[in-house]
CSV table of C-alpha atoms and ligand atoms in Angstrom, one decimal:
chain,number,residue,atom,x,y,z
B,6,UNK,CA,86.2,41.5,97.5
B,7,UNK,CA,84.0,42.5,94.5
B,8,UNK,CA,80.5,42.1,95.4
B,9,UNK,CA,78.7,44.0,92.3
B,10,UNK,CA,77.5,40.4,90.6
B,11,UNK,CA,76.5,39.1,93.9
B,12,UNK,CA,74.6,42.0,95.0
B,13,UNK,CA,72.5,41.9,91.5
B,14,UNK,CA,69.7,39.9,93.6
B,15,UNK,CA,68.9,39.9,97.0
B,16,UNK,CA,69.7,36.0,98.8
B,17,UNK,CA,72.5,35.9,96.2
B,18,UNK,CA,75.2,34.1,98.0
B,19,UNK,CA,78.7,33.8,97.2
B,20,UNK,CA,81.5,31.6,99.1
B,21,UNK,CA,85.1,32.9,98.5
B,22,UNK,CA,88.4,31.7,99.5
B,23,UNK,CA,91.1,34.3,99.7
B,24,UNK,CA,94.8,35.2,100.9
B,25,UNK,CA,94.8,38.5,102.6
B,26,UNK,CA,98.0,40.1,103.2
B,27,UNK,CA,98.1,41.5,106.6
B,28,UNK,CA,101.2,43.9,107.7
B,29,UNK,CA,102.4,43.1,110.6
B,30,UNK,CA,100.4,43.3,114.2
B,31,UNK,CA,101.4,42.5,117.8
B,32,UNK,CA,100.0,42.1,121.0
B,33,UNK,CA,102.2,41.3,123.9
B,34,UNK,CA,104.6,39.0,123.6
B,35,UNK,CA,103.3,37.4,120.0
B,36,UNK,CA,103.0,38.8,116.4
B,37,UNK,CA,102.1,37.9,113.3
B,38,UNK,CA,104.6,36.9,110.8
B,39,UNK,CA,105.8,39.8,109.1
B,40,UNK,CA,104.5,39.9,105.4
B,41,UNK,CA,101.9,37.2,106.3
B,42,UNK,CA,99.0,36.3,104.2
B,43,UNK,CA,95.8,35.6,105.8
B,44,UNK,CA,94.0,32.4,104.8
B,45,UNK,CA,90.1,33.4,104.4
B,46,UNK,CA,87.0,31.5,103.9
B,47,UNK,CA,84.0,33.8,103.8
B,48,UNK,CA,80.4,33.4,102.8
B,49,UNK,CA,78.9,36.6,101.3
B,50,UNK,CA,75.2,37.1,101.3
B,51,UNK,CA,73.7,39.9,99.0
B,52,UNK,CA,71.1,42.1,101.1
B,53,UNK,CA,68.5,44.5,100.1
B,54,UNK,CA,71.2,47.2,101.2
B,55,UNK,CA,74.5,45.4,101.9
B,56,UNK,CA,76.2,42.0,102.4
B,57,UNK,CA,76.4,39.7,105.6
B,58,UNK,CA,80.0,38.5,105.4
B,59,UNK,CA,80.8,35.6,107.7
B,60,UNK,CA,83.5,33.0,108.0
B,61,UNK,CA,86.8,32.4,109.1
B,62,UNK,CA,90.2,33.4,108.9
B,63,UNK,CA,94.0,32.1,110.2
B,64,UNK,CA,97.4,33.1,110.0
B,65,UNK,CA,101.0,32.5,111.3
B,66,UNK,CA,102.3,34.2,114.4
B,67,UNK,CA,105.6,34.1,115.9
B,68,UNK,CA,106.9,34.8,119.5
B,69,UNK,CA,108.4,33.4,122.5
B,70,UNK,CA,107.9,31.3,125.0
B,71,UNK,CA,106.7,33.4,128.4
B,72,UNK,CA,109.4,30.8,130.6
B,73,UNK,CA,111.9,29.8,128.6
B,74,UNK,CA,112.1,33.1,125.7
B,75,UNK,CA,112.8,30.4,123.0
B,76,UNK,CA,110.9,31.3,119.6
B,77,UNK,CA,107.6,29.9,119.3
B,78,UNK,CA,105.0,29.5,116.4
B,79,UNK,CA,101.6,29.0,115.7
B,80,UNK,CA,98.4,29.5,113.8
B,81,UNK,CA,96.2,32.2,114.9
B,82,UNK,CA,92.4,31.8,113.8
B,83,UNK,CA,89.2,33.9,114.4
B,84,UNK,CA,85.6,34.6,113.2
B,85,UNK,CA,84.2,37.0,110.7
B,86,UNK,CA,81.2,38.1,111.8
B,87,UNK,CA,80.5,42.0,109.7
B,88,UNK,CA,78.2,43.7,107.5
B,89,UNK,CA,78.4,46.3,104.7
B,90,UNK,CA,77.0,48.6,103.2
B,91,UNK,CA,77.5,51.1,101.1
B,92,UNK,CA,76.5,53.8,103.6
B,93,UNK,CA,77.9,52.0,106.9
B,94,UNK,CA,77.0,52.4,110.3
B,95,UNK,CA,79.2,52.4,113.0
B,96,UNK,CA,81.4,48.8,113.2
B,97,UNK,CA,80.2,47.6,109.7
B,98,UNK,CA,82.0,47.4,106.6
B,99,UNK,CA,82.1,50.1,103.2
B,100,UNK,CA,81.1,49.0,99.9
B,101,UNK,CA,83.2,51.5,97.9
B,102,UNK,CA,83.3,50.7,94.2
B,103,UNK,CA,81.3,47.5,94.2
B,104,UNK,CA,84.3,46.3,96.3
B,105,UNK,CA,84.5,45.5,99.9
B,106,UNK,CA,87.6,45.6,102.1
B,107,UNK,CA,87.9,42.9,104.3
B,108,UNK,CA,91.3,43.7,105.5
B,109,UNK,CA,90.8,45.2,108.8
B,110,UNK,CA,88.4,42.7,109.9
B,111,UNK,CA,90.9,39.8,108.9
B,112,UNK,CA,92.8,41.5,111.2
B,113,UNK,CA,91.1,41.9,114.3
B,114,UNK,CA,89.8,38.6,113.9
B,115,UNK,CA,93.5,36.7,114.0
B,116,UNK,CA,94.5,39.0,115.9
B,117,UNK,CA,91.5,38.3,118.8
B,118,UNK,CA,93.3,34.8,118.2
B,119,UNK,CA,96.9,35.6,119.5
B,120,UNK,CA,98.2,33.5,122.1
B,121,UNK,CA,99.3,36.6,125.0
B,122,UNK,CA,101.7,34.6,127.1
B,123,UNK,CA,103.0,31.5,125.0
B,124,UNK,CA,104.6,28.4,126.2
B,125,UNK,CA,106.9,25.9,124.0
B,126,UNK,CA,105.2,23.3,125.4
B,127,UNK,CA,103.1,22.6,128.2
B,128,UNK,CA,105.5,21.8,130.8
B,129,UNK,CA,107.8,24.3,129.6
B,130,UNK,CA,110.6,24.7,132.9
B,131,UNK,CA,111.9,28.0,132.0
B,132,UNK,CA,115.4,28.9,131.1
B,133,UNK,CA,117.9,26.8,130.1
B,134,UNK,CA,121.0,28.1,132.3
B,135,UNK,CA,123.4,26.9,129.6
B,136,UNK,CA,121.2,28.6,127.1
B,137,UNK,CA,121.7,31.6,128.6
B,138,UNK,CA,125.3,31.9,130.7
B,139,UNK,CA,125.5,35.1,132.7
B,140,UNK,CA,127.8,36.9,131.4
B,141,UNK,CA,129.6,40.6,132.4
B,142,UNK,CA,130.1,43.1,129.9
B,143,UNK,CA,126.1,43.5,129.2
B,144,UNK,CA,126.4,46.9,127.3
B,145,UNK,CA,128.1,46.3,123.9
B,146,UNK,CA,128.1,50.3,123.2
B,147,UNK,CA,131.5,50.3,125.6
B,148,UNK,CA,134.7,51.0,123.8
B,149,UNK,CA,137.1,48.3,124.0
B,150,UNK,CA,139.4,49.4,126.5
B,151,UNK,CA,136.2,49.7,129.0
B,152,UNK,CA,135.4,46.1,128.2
B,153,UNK,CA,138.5,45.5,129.2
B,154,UNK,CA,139.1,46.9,132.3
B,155,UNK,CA,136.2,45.4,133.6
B,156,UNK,CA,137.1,41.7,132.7
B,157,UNK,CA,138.8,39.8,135.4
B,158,UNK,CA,142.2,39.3,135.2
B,159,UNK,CA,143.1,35.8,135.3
B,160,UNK,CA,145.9,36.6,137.7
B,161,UNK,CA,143.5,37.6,140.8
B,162,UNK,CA,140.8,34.6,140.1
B,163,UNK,CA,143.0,32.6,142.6
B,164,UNK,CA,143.2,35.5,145.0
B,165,UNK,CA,139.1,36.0,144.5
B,166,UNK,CA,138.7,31.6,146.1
B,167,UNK,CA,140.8,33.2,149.1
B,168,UNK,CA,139.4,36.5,149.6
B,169,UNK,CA,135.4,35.9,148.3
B,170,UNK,CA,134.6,39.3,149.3
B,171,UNK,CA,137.2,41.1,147.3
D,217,ZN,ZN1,109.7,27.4,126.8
């Protein structure tokens, strides 16, 4: 954000509408879309020394469901809530160049939005068993003679219904 017009005066106030491109970030079980660009509103306000920055800021996420483990999507939004300076105490902002980089707090403030455990829906039941069939070989780095061999040949299936235990 280029502040160097807005910081000419003090009470100067400037309101800004931005995409900022975020690289991806995860918390558990949800991330932002790769490559996504951060919708920001912000309201600069030129002080003797810095600039109060407030506003918002939203993005896509992506994830799955916590039951079910079908993809899920969203919008993630949070509060911006900083100061800077161009000699910044801890937790504020830099004003480097007449410029301010709001990246990192676009970040933590879509990321503070992330769903941690997301459902489809609401009454989400879990698993769809057809969804997901149960199935034997589950290591696909096996050569194909070992996924062989460990099929079930066709010819005992009717000797397995007499003999369960075999
Ligand atoms: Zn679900």
């Amino acid at each position: 954000m280029p502040v160097a017009e807005l910081r000419r005066r003090v009470g100067n106030v400037d309101e800004v509408d931005a995409e900022v491109a975020l690289a991806g970030a995860e918390v558990i079980g949800t991330r932002l879309v790769d490559g996504t660009e951060a919708r920001v509103k912000l309201r600069l306000e030129a002080l003797s020394d810095g600039v109060v920055i407030g506003g918002s800021a939203e993005a896509e996420w992506t994830g799955e469901c916590r039951r079910c483990l079908e993809p899920v999507s969203g919008v993630t939004n949070g509060e911006i809530d900083e100061v800077a300076r161009p000699y910044p105490l801890d937790g504020e902002l830099g004003i480097e160049d007449d410029r301010i980089d709001v990246t990192e707090a676009v970040r933590a403030a879509v990321v503070l939005g992330l769903p941690l455990a997301p459902l489809c829906r609401e009454d989400c039941a879990g698993p769809d068993p057809e969804g997901h069939p149960v199935t034997i070989a589950d290591d696909a780095d096996d050569g194909p003679a070992e996924a062989e061999e460990r099929l079930p040949d066709p010819r005992w299936a009717a000797l397995a219904e007499v003999h369960p235990d075999r």
